Every structure is written in C-alpha cells, then in structure tokens.
Amino acid sequence: MAKKKEQSKERRIIIKGARQHNLKNLSFEIPRNKLVVFTGVSGSGKSSLVFDTIYAEGQRRYVESLSSYARQFLERMNKPDVDLITGISPAVAIEQKTGSRNPRSTVGTTTEIYDYLRLFYARVGKTICFRCEKEVKKASTETVTKWIEEQKEGTKFYLTFPIHDHPEQSVEDEINLLKKRGFFRIYFDGKLIDLNEKEVIPSNKNEIRVVVERFKSSKSEIREKLADSIEVTFKEGENRLVIVNAENGSEQEFNKYYECCGIRYEEPEPRFFSFNNPFGACPVCQGFSKTIGIDMNLVIPNPDLTIIDGAIAPFRTARFSVHLRDLVRYSKNHGIPINVPVKNLTASQMDLIRKGFNGFIGIDKFFEELEKKTYKMHIRVLLSRYRGYTTCSACKGSRLRREALQVKINSHSIYDIVKLPIEKSLEFFSHLELSEFDQLVGGKVLEEIIKRLNFLNNVGIGYLTLDRLSSTLSGGETQRINLATSLGSALVGTLYVLDEPSIGLHPRDNAKLIDILKNLRDIGNSVLVVEHDPEMMKSSDIIVDMGPKAGPDGGEIVAMGSISDIIKSSNSLTGKYLSGKLEIPLPKHRNERKTKTIKIAGARENNLKNISVEIPLNKFVVITGVSGSGKSTLVHDVLYAGIAKYLGLSPSYIGKYDEVKGGEYLDHIEIVDQSPIGKSPRSNPISYIKAFELIRELYASTHHARSRGYKAGYFSFNVPGGRCETCQGDGFIKIEMQFLADLYLECEECDGTRFKKEIREITYRGKNLVEVLNMTVLEAISFFEGNDKIVNLLKLLADVGLGYIKLGQPSNTLSGGEAQRIKLASHLTAQREKRHTLFIFDEPTTGLHFDDISKLLNCFNLLLERNNSIIIIEHNLEVIKCADYIIDLGPEAGEKGGEVIASGTPEEIVNCENSWTGKYLKPYLEKSKKTIK
C-alpha cells in the first residue's frame, strides 16, 4: 500500500509554499504527463508560478548536475522562493521572444536546418563544372581502374601524363629531362614516338603525352597489373593522368585535383555553404544578399508613368532635365518608345536606358558622374534619395560564392532549396533517393532534415521559405519557429513550459498546434502552458486559474480542475467568460460613416497577388486571415512603407507596389510593435512614459535631499552620482561562463537596489526611492495620490492592463505584449495635441485575458476619439467582432494566399462563404447579439 502511494506521488509535481513575486504561499499538486493550462488576468502570477518557480527550479537542478566549475556560481544564484518542489523533470522553456533583427538571421539558421543542409550538401552534393556542365570528380587509382574495366575487352591503351609546362624551358630541355627520369616514349599527333630515335620534336608542349605503360583493357587482373603504374603516372604528372586510346586517339583525363576544364574547384565542406563565413560568403555582399547602391525602384518610383511624363525621377528637375531631352531626342533611333509605361518596356530597352547610347548618358553613367562630386553637400543629399539596398548583382541574392551554387543534388543547389516553401522542401527531401554510398555518409543527416522540416510544417508555417529573414516574420511566426526548434527533438520524460504558443495563429490553424502538444503529452512529457485561448483550455487535461486580480491582489489559485470545474466555479473570472456569463460586448454603434481612405494599388511583395485595397481612416480596422496569408507583408512592407515614405520618414524596407495614396490625410504614422522598449536593465516602464523624471524631481525637492545638495540626477541609475558604481546602476554583476549563458548575480555592494546607501536614506511619505520602484503601478497610484502629474501618467499604464507591473521592472524582463502596451500608454500620453496619427498594432492582445482585452479596446476608443486611425493585425475573435471594418486575406497561406477574400463590417464578413475568418467569427457574433437582445 505504501509502495502504491509512493508511486502515485512520483506521478505528480508537488509544489509547497510558492512565494515568488506576488504568489501567496501556494501549495498544490498537478499530475505529470498531462497538458495543463495556466490562465488568469495579466499580472495574476501565471508566469511567476510556471516560469519563475517551476521552470527555474528545474533549470537550477539541471545545472547542479554539471561540473564543479559551473557549480561554484550556484551558491550565489537565488533559488525560487518556494519551500519544496518534487516530481519535476528536466525543463525546456519556450517564452515570448521578439524575432531577431540580425540581417543574417533566417528561418533556416534560426531553426538550425540550414546547418544540416550545409552538412548534407558537403557530403552528398555533386559539383557541376561551369563549362561542360558535367560532374567534377576527383580521381584515384580506384576510379581509374574501374574506368578501364568498363572499356571493351582487348582495347589497346597508353597510360600517360601531360608534360609539365615550364615556360623557362624549351621542348628539347623537357625531353632531355624525361630521358634522365627514365621515360623514352611520348604520344603526339596520333603517333607513338620513341625518344631514342631521331624524329621531329613536337613544338607544342601542351599536346605531348608521356607514356608510362601500354596495356590492353581486361575485366580481370587489371588492378594488380596497373595499380603501381597508375600511382607513378599520377606522381609524375603532378596529380594528372591521361589514358589514350591507341586505336582512335581519344583521351580520358583523370585528375587528383578537384578540377575540370582547366578550372580548379573547392572540395565541398560545410563552411563552403555558410554565408556567415568568409570562405563561403559572396565576396561582393559579404553574405548579406544586398548591397547599397542606386535603387531603381527609387529612380523610377512609378513604373506606370511614361518616359515623356517623367518616369525617371532625377531627370524631372530643371538641372538634369537636359538628360530627359537627350533621351527623348535619340530614343527613336534605338527603338525605345517614350509614350509607353516604363513597366511595359522590354528588358533590352531598359538595359539601353541604364547603360546609355550615342547622345544619351544613361542612368548608370549619370550616377557615376555624380559620385565623383560627392564633396558637394547638395550632391550627397541628391544621391541619398536614390540609394537603397538592392539585390547583390554577383550572387543574385543567394549570399554564397559562385562556386558553392555549382554543388547540386538532383539539379538543385542549396539556394534552390532554401527558396522553396518549407512544404515543398519537405516534399523534395522525402522523395530523394540516395545511392548506397550517399546513404552511408548522408542518410542520418537527411533523416534530421526531414524530421525538422516536418515539424515546421506541422506547426503551420509550411508556407515560409528557409531563406526568409527573421526580421520580416510576424510575432506568431517567430513564436512557432521557436516552438519547432525546441520541440523538434521530441524528448521524452521532459517538462515543457510554453508561453502562449497560440500567438499569431488563426483559429483554423489552432487545432494543429493543440494536436502537437497532445502528442508531446502522449509520448511521456508534462506540458505546462500559459495561455488565454479558449480552444486550448477546452483541450487541456487541467486548467489552473490564477487571480483573483493582478499584482498584490493576485497570486492565488482561484479555481483548478477540468474545464467544467472552472465553469462551475463562482470565483473564476475565466469560468464566467467561458460560460458566457461575462463577455466582451459588441460596440453599441459601429463607425459606418464614410471617411477618407488609404488606397493601395498593385501590392505584390512576398506572396501578395498584385492586390488593390482601400482602408478607411478614423476607424478601427482589423486585418485578418489565416497564418501566412500576407497580413504582415501588406501592413508593414506596403502600407507603412508607402505612407512613411510620403511623410518623409525612412522605412527600413519598401515592398513592391504600384502606389499608396492617402498620406496627405495623415500627420504621422506609428508602428506599436512588440520589440523591447529598452535593452538595458536600467530602462524601466516609468522612464519610458516620462514619469520617472517627475518622481526624481519630487525626491530631489525633499528637505533631506536639499540639505545634502542632491539634484534630480542623483536619483538616476543612468549617471554617476547616487547610483552604485560597483554595478553602475544595473543591480547585477555579469559573470561570463564560457560554456553556459552568462550569469547575472545580485550586486553585493548595493544588494541589488542600484543606489548608494546615502540615496536610500532620502524618503518621501516614509518610502525611499528603492521602495517606490518596487511598488506596482496600482500601489504607486495610491501612494502618489494628490500628485496629479505622476498619477495621470501611471493611470495610463493601469488603463492598458499593466497595473500589476513594478515601476522599476527592468525593460529587458518584459514580455513582447507588455512592451507593446507600455508603448501604447506612452502614445496616449503624447496624444494631447491634435495630430492625425495612423497607429499600427501587430497582435496587441498577446498575453491578455478576456478581462484585459476590454481595457485595451477602451484605449483604442480613446485614440479614435482624438482624431486618429487604428489598423491592427489580429486573430482574436473577441477583438475582430468589435471592428468597424475588416479586411480578410487568404484564402490559404504562402503561395495559395495573398488575395483579398472579403472586406467590410463583421456582419458582412460572416456572410462571405470563402472567408475562414467569417466562419469562425459567425458564432461569436451571434452569441454577442443574443446577449444584447
């Protein structure tokens, strides 16, 4: 009986006395090998429990098993504030992280698939000669004898080597040298010549073949007879050997060098295919795929214009209009039509315009001449208007040196593979047949490639290409790549901890993700998920609902059990939303009045199918569609880039489109994304919204501070004065651990407070600055009551659902969703003046509970009331149903997407049969309307 009890305990994760951050001394048990969802309002303690307690303890125990060098640091590492955790497995965490901005980071490198591809191409790839397009082979004694055995039985051959070409020596000198080395026969001009006899000496050294042995081809004993002679021939011929057919004079050359048609190639090795290594990277762009030069998209911004109408932008100016006149005058002689849109000109006609002709300078030469005058300021300014990143002309965007692209598998170079959508790459490798030798050297690598591609396809990103830049991915795509990278190994007996894996997934794609997590559970893993998605909750084994509120009012388990248990619980806010007792209401009136619009024409970036779309201003517009349908491309690369360019801003990338109109109606455009608000631990939420300045001034104005002569700067940890100089205001000391991630240990000088002891002695209302920075936003609002400037700024953080975060929380510890909402709060602060700003949000509901979404929608309404426009990319149906206008892209992902499926109000979208969004939105809309009735 006791044994049974012990076994049941082993099958459970037992937590006792968890007090990390705002947790209220929690003690509970959850079964192992189950899918457990932790939910609750933002700041209720979900991440504190799952990541900072359970995962942190699992990680700490893992590091304890490492060497003594690593363990010497552990005594100083803080353990999670918990009395006991048992039954915990080695843990893997997948947290919310924004994508890499490194221009070298791609989907292939992030997922490590590209490393396997490099290894596979190095082992299995065949180098194809530039000239003859045959496989380049490195010869050996084995390959030579094998070739001889394949020839017709009894054929006469000469085993020869080419004479060495020493320019300083005459043919006579070379012949005499051969005689001294014991070679007395040469083959020249179809004849065998005996050097002992006085015959005509050939004048062309390159055509001389020195005969080592004469033989007849045979199927047997040829290896034993010729092996030594072949080795001698290779040695004397400096690794080159030629077999001459004595009957017809034909030659078969063998080379121990990796060489063909006089071109010596590099033998493939993994670094040969790396664009991050100088050995493999394109020498022109250094592996970036783009170079800075004259961007023809800027020179001819509107290809719909004709030459006579001024399609070539620099020639429109009075100063350079002479070149336009020259082009018009002489164009007829060269067959260039001047009344046809530039986009309809042939490649050869455009080539003439670029290179010029008699009487016309040409665009390229025009800019070359300007480059010579860059000592003049106005010329530098002019050139900057037309400079941009263009695809590298040498490698055509492949990032690799030319020779690396000649290594192929089934006629596909490594660049051909990374250009394919993942689902197509998977198909290619799944049907790839290897020879016996290739299977031996590359079979295991191929299995790993297929496994990882399969996993990426299963998490719903099969439409992406492996060469897609990480910086161009949406938040959801980045999260699922992180998921695929971590889960691809499919470990068993592991604790997987995930932070909102459904981010960026359309409701239609959610089922695949849930199946993957269930599969992980079924093969023997414990899966803990912090999630707000109702479908994920319905599919879980257990739900742990945290609350009841955020910050100090949270940190408790208000309900725990199956979904029916949560719905029945009177204490569970989540249960009330799941049951329909509470819901996010539909707006009383949608803004259906006619407003000015942004008009996009001919958008064709990435997978967009030359679409044209009209987006109303002064409204709450939601862009929807299945994952990978082109939402981020349309909004970021086309809409934002086009408007930003019109407003004189410098977008990092401009996608392909014909025109974007409507910029004249806007004063500003702002992307409120999930990138960090600061990378330094000294940056915090209140410094971002400018409240910290007011708090520092408040402390500097106290009697105690004035008597010591402390100015506001003394209360900053960014400048010397009051900050701790040991850690320079970070509160932590960085320890570099070589084979592990760097450790950040609490500063012993200031105990992690960041300030000197004398600064901590200054108080306001009985609290020093360190204590104030440890307050939550809601606590600080009460503390600073009466100080309206500070309170009003802090209330904005509470309004966007961040009442639970601490004032001094380092920015680098904030999630992407929290960073985005802090930016929103700062814009609400700045939006006192009347400027028409277009705000763009990418999945602003990330990390938000149903209850927090209501607060977010109120903030959006506040921005709209101040004469602004809002466009968001969103999958959350609770938000979509509240939109004034929806633009739905699809119908599928990748190549099968990129079209406008439907546009209009939510009521119009649900009536569109082809809209996936409409199908999933319909029940939400009907349910909300019944509630109103």
mmCIF file of N, CA and C in Angstrom, residues 135-212:
data_model
loop_
_atom_site.group_PDB
_atom_site.id
_atom_site.type_symbol
_atom_site.label_atom_id
_atom_site.label_comp_id
_atom_site.label_asym_id
_atom_site.label_seq_id
_atom_site.Cartn_x
_atom_site.Cartn_y
_atom_site.Cartn_z
ATOM 1 N N GLU A 135 29.743 16.467 -64.014
ATOM 2 C CA GLU A 135 30.149 16.390 -62.614
ATOM 3 C C GLU A 135 31.670 16.452 -62.495
ATOM 4 N N VAL A 136 32.141 17.288 -61.582
ATOM 5 C CA VAL A 136 33.575 17.381 -61.311
ATOM 6 C C VAL A 136 33.929 16.247 -60.354
ATOM 7 N N LYS A 137 34.896 15.419 -60.771
ATOM 8 C CA LYS A 137 35.267 14.281 -59.932
ATOM 9 C C LYS A 137 36.752 14.325 -59.612
ATOM 10 N N LYS A 138 37.079 13.900 -58.444
ATOM 11 C CA LYS A 138 38.470 13.803 -58.012
ATOM 12 C C LYS A 138 38.903 12.358 -58.220
ATOM 13 N N ALA A 139 39.919 12.162 -59.054
ATOM 14 C CA ALA A 139 40.314 10.803 -59.436
ATOM 15 C C ALA A 139 41.157 10.129 -58.363
ATOM 16 N N SER A 140 41.201 8.790 -58.450
ATOM 17 C CA SER A 140 42.045 7.969 -57.586
ATOM 18 C C SER A 140 42.427 6.725 -58.385
ATOM 19 N N THR A 141 43.329 5.936 -57.846
ATOM 20 C CA THR A 141 43.705 4.679 -58.512
ATOM 21 C C THR A 141 42.472 3.812 -58.727
ATOM 22 N N GLU A 142 41.575 3.830 -57.747
ATOM 23 C CA GLU A 142 40.348 3.029 -57.814
ATOM 24 C C GLU A 142 39.470 3.468 -58.977
ATOM 25 N N THR A 143 39.259 4.801 -59.132
ATOM 26 C CA THR A 143 38.379 5.287 -60.208
ATOM 27 C C THR A 143 38.978 5.011 -61.587
ATOM 28 N N VAL A 144 40.327 5.089 -61.700
ATOM 29 C CA VAL A 144 40.985 4.831 -62.994
ATOM 30 C C VAL A 144 40.824 3.364 -63.384
ATOM 31 N N THR A 145 41.119 2.443 -62.455
ATOM 32 C CA THR A 145 40.998 1.009 -62.768
ATOM 33 C C THR A 145 39.557 0.633 -63.064
ATOM 34 N N LYS A 146 38.629 1.264 -62.342
ATOM 35 C CA LYS A 146 37.210 0.967 -62.583
ATOM 36 C C LYS A 146 36.820 1.379 -64.002
ATOM 37 N N TRP A 147 37.332 2.542 -64.457
ATOM 38 C CA TRP A 147 37.026 3.026 -65.815
ATOM 39 C C TRP A 147 37.597 2.054 -66.857
ATOM 40 N N ILE A 148 38.829 1.595 -66.622
ATOM 41 C CA ILE A 148 39.477 0.673 -67.574
ATOM 42 C C ILE A 148 38.669 -0.618 -67.692
ATOM 43 N N GLU A 149 38.194 -1.134 -66.550
ATOM 44 C CA GLU A 149 37.422 -2.380 -66.532
ATOM 45 C C GLU A 149 36.114 -2.259 -67.310
ATOM 46 N N GLU A 150 35.612 -1.020 -67.398
ATOM 47 C CA GLU A 150 34.339 -0.806 -68.098
ATOM 48 C C GLU A 150 34.516 -0.713 -69.621
ATOM 49 N N GLN A 151 35.770 -0.630 -70.092
ATOM 50 C CA GLN A 151 36.021 -0.490 -71.532
ATOM 51 C C GLN A 151 35.934 -1.851 -72.234
ATOM 52 N N LYS A 152 35.832 -1.779 -73.553
ATOM 53 C CA LYS A 152 35.715 -3.002 -74.366
ATOM 54 C C LYS A 152 36.961 -3.879 -74.181
ATOM 55 N N GLU A 153 36.727 -5.159 -73.964
ATOM 56 C CA GLU A 153 37.805 -6.127 -73.723
ATOM 57 C C GLU A 153 38.811 -6.104 -74.884
ATOM 58 N N GLY A 154 40.104 -6.008 -74.531
ATOM 59 C CA GLY A 154 41.168 -6.099 -75.525
ATOM 60 C C GLY A 154 41.536 -4.798 -76.200
ATOM 61 N N THR A 155 40.886 -3.690 -75.855
ATOM 62 C CA THR A 155 41.226 -2.391 -76.464
ATOM 63 C C THR A 155 42.607 -1.956 -75.989
ATOM 64 N N LYS A 156 43.422 -1.447 -76.950
ATOM 65 C CA LYS A 156 44.769 -1.004 -76.600
ATOM 66 C C LYS A 156 44.738 0.440 -76.072
ATOM 67 N N PHE A 157 45.468 0.651 -74.967
ATOM 68 C CA PHE A 157 45.540 1.980 -74.358
ATOM 69 C C PHE A 157 46.978 2.318 -73.987
ATOM 70 N N TYR A 158 47.240 3.648 -73.899
ATOM 71 C CA TYR A 158 48.503 4.133 -73.363
ATOM 72 C C TYR A 158 48.202 4.847 -72.043
ATOM 73 N N LEU A 159 48.975 4.504 -71.030
ATOM 74 C CA LEU A 159 48.861 5.194 -69.737
ATOM 75 C C LEU A 159 49.876 6.331 -69.754
ATOM 76 N N THR A 160 49.404 7.586 -69.756
ATOM 77 C CA THR A 160 50.297 8.737 -69.958
ATOM 78 C C THR A 160 50.034 9.841 -68.941
ATOM 79 N N PHE A 161 50.939 10.821 -68.972
ATOM 80 C CA PHE A 161 50.704 12.061 -68.214
ATOM 81 C C PHE A 161 51.116 13.243 -69.078
ATOM 82 N N PRO A 162 50.480 14.412 -68.909
ATOM 83 C CA PRO A 162 50.841 15.584 -69.716
ATOM 84 C C PRO A 162 52.231 16.072 -69.304
ATOM 85 N N ILE A 163 52.952 16.585 -70.265
ATOM 86 C CA ILE A 163 54.285 17.115 -69.962
ATOM 87 C C ILE A 163 54.129 18.406 -69.159
ATOM 88 N N HIS A 164 55.041 18.615 -68.202
ATOM 89 C CA HIS A 164 54.952 19.815 -67.369
ATOM 90 C C HIS A 164 55.273 21.054 -68.200
ATOM 91 N N ASP A 165 54.478 22.079 -68.001
ATOM 92 C CA ASP A 165 54.692 23.310 -68.774
ATOM 93 C C ASP A 165 55.533 24.282 -67.952
ATOM 94 N N HIS A 166 56.857 24.239 -68.171
ATOM 95 C CA HIS A 166 57.759 25.179 -67.507
ATOM 96 C C HIS A 166 58.168 26.222 -68.543
ATOM 97 N N PRO A 167 57.621 27.437 -68.490
ATOM 98 C CA PRO A 167 57.861 28.442 -69.543
ATOM 99 C C PRO A 167 59.336 28.711 -69.809
ATOM 100 N N GLU A 168 60.184 28.603 -68.766
ATOM 101 C CA GLU A 168 61.602 28.934 -68.938
ATOM 102 C C GLU A 168 62.387 27.835 -69.665
ATOM 103 N N GLN A 169 61.735 26.651 -69.866
ATOM 104 C CA GLN A 169 62.436 25.536 -70.509
ATOM 105 C C GLN A 169 61.877 25.275 -71.906
ATOM 106 N N SER A 170 62.784 24.959 -72.821
ATOM 107 C CA SER A 170 62.369 24.627 -74.190
ATOM 108 C C SER A 170 61.882 23.189 -74.236
ATOM 109 N N VAL A 171 61.311 22.800 -75.413
ATOM 110 C CA VAL A 171 60.831 21.427 -75.583
ATOM 111 C C VAL A 171 62.005 20.456 -75.484
ATOM 112 N N GLU A 172 63.144 20.840 -76.067
ATOM 113 C CA GLU A 172 64.329 19.971 -76.019
ATOM 114 C C GLU A 172 64.760 19.722 -74.578
ATOM 115 N N ASP A 173 64.736 20.792 -73.775
ATOM 116 C CA ASP A 173 65.111 20.648 -72.360
ATOM 117 C C ASP A 173 64.183 19.678 -71.641
ATOM 118 N N GLU A 174 62.871 19.809 -71.930
ATOM 119 C CA GLU A 174 61.879 18.942 -71.289
ATOM 120 C C GLU A 174 62.115 17.479 -71.689
ATOM 121 N N ILE A 175 62.410 17.258 -72.989
ATOM 122 C CA ILE A 175 62.636 15.896 -73.492
ATOM 123 C C ILE A 175 63.857 15.278 -72.810
ATOM 124 N N ASN A 176 64.915 16.052 -72.700
ATOM 125 C CA ASN A 176 66.136 15.552 -72.055
ATOM 126 C C ASN A 176 65.883 15.204 -70.589
ATOM 127 N N LEU A 177 65.043 16.032 -69.957
ATOM 128 C CA LEU A 177 64.695 15.791 -68.547
ATOM 129 C C LEU A 177 63.935 14.478 -68.405
ATOM 130 N N LEU A 178 63.023 14.219 -69.359
ATOM 131 C CA LEU A 178 62.239 12.980 -69.341
ATOM 132 C C LEU A 178 63.151 11.757 -69.486
ATOM 133 N N LYS A 179 64.128 11.867 -70.383
ATOM 134 C CA LYS A 179 65.042 10.743 -70.608
ATOM 135 C C LYS A 179 65.824 10.410 -69.335
ATOM 136 N N LYS A 180 66.270 11.474 -68.650
ATOM 137 C CA LYS A 180 67.029 11.267 -67.417
ATOM 138 C C LYS A 180 66.193 10.560 -66.353
ATOM 139 N N ARG A 181 64.858 10.812 -66.405
ATOM 140 C CA ARG A 181 63.964 10.199 -65.414
ATOM 141 C C ARG A 181 63.482 8.823 -65.858
ATOM 142 N N GLY A 182 63.948 8.368 -67.050
ATOM 143 C CA GLY A 182 63.639 7.013 -67.483
ATOM 144 C C GLY A 182 62.439 6.883 -68.385
ATOM 145 N N PHE A 183 61.955 7.998 -68.961
ATOM 146 C CA PHE A 183 60.802 7.941 -69.869
ATOM 147 C C PHE A 183 61.299 8.153 -71.305
ATOM 148 N N PHE A 184 61.066 7.141 -72.179
ATOM 149 C CA PHE A 184 61.617 7.187 -73.533
ATOM 150 C C PHE A 184 60.546 7.155 -74.622
ATOM 151 N N ARG A 185 59.274 7.183 -74.229
ATOM 152 C CA ARG A 185 58.201 7.202 -75.231
ATOM 153 C C ARG A 185 57.249 8.355 -74.933
ATOM 154 N N ILE A 186 56.817 9.035 -76.010
ATOM 155 C CA ILE A 186 55.769 10.058 -75.886
ATOM 156 C C ILE A 186 54.727 9.792 -76.960
ATOM 157 N N TYR A 187 53.535 10.298 -76.696
ATOM 158 C CA TYR A 187 52.453 10.189 -77.693
ATOM 159 C C TYR A 187 52.162 11.604 -78.168
ATOM 160 N N PHE A 188 52.203 11.805 -79.508
ATOM 161 C CA PHE A 188 51.970 13.142 -80.057
ATOM 162 C C PHE A 188 51.385 13.029 -81.449
ATOM 163 N N ASP A 189 50.356 13.794 -81.692
ATOM 164 C CA ASP A 189 49.744 13.892 -83.023
ATOM 165 C C ASP A 189 49.358 12.516 -83.569
ATOM 166 N N GLY A 190 48.797 11.669 -82.683
ATOM 167 C CA GLY A 190 48.298 10.359 -83.098
ATOM 168 C C GLY A 190 49.363 9.306 -83.273
ATOM 169 N N LYS A 191 50.631 9.644 -82.894
ATOM 170 C CA LYS A 191 51.712 8.673 -83.088
ATOM 171 C C LYS A 191 52.458 8.448 -81.780
ATOM 172 N N LEU A 192 52.960 7.229 -81.643
ATOM 173 C CA LEU A 192 53.827 6.888 -80.521
ATOM 174 C C LEU A 192 55.268 7.145 -80.961
ATOM 175 N N ILE A 193 55.981 7.994 -80.250
ATOM 176 C CA ILE A 193 57.337 8.399 -80.651
ATOM 177 C C ILE A 193 58.344 7.871 -79.639
ATOM 178 N N ASP A 194 59.398 7.218 -80.175
ATOM 179 C CA ASP A 194 60.486 6.730 -79.326
ATOM 180 C C ASP A 194 61.550 7.828 -79.263
ATOM 181 N N LEU A 195 61.828 8.306 -78.061
ATOM 182 C CA LEU A 195 62.758 9.427 -77.901
ATOM 183 C C LEU A 195 64.206 9.042 -78.202
ATOM 184 N N ASN A 196 64.496 7.728 -78.280
ATOM 185 C CA ASN A 196 65.856 7.287 -78.626
ATOM 186 C C ASN A 196 66.117 7.413 -80.120
ATOM 187 N N GLU A 197 65.027 7.457 -80.870
ATOM 188 C CA GLU A 197 65.162 7.593 -82.319
ATOM 189 C C GLU A 197 65.086 9.072 -82.691
ATOM 190 N N LYS A 198 65.767 9.446 -83.741
ATOM 191 C CA LYS A 198 65.782 10.856 -84.121
ATOM 192 C C LYS A 198 64.590 11.173 -85.000
ATOM 193 N N GLU A 199 63.529 11.652 -84.347
ATOM 194 C CA GLU A 199 62.322 12.061 -85.076
ATOM 195 C C GLU A 199 62.087 13.545 -84.840
ATOM 196 N N VAL A 200 61.100 14.105 -85.560
ATOM 197 C CA VAL A 200 60.770 15.524 -85.405
ATOM 198 C C VAL A 200 60.263 15.760 -83.982
ATOM 199 N N ILE A 201 60.881 16.707 -83.283
ATOM 200 C CA ILE A 201 60.468 17.017 -81.912
ATOM 201 C C ILE A 201 59.261 17.951 -81.962
ATOM 202 N N PRO A 202 58.173 17.622 -81.252
ATOM 203 C CA PRO A 202 56.986 18.496 -81.268
ATOM 204 C C PRO A 202 57.312 19.879 -80.716
ATOM 205 N N SER A 203 56.654 20.873 -81.296
ATOM 206 C CA SER A 203 56.887 22.243 -80.829
ATOM 207 C C SER A 203 55.924 22.655 -79.712
ATOM 208 N N ASN A 204 54.741 22.036 -79.663
ATOM 209 C CA ASN A 204 53.719 22.408 -78.673
ATOM 210 C C ASN A 204 53.766 21.450 -77.479
ATOM 211 N N LYS A 205 54.291 21.942 -76.365
ATOM 212 C CA LYS A 205 54.435 21.096 -75.176
ATOM 213 C C LYS A 205 53.090 20.596 -74.646
ATOM 214 N N ASN A 206 52.026 21.425 -74.790
ATOM 215 C CA ASN A 206 50.721 21.092 -74.205
ATOM 216 C C ASN A 206 50.094 19.840 -74.813
ATOM 217 N N GLU A 207 50.526 19.481 -76.037
ATOM 218 C CA GLU A 207 49.917 18.325 -76.704
ATOM 219 C C GLU A 207 50.720 17.039 -76.512
ATOM 220 N N ILE A 208 51.828 17.130 -75.812
ATOM 221 C CA ILE A 208 52.671 15.948 -75.591
ATOM 222 C C ILE A 208 52.129 15.125 -74.430
ATOM 223 N N ARG A 209 52.053 13.807 -74.628
ATOM 224 C CA ARG A 209 51.671 12.883 -73.565
ATOM 225 C C ARG A 209 52.843 11.918 -73.332
ATOM 226 N N VAL A 210 53.322 11.851 -72.111
ATOM 227 C CA VAL A 210 54.455 10.976 -71.779
ATOM 228 C C VAL A 210 53.912 9.599 -71.422
ATOM 229 N N VAL A 211 54.372 8.569 -72.152
ATOM 230 C CA VAL A 211 53.831 7.217 -71.974
ATOM 231 C C VAL A 211 54.565 6.504 -70.833
ATOM 232 N N VAL A 212 53.765 6.016 -69.884
ATOM 233 C CA VAL A 212 54.310 5.248 -68.756
ATOM 234 C C VAL A 212 54.189 3.760 -69.037
#
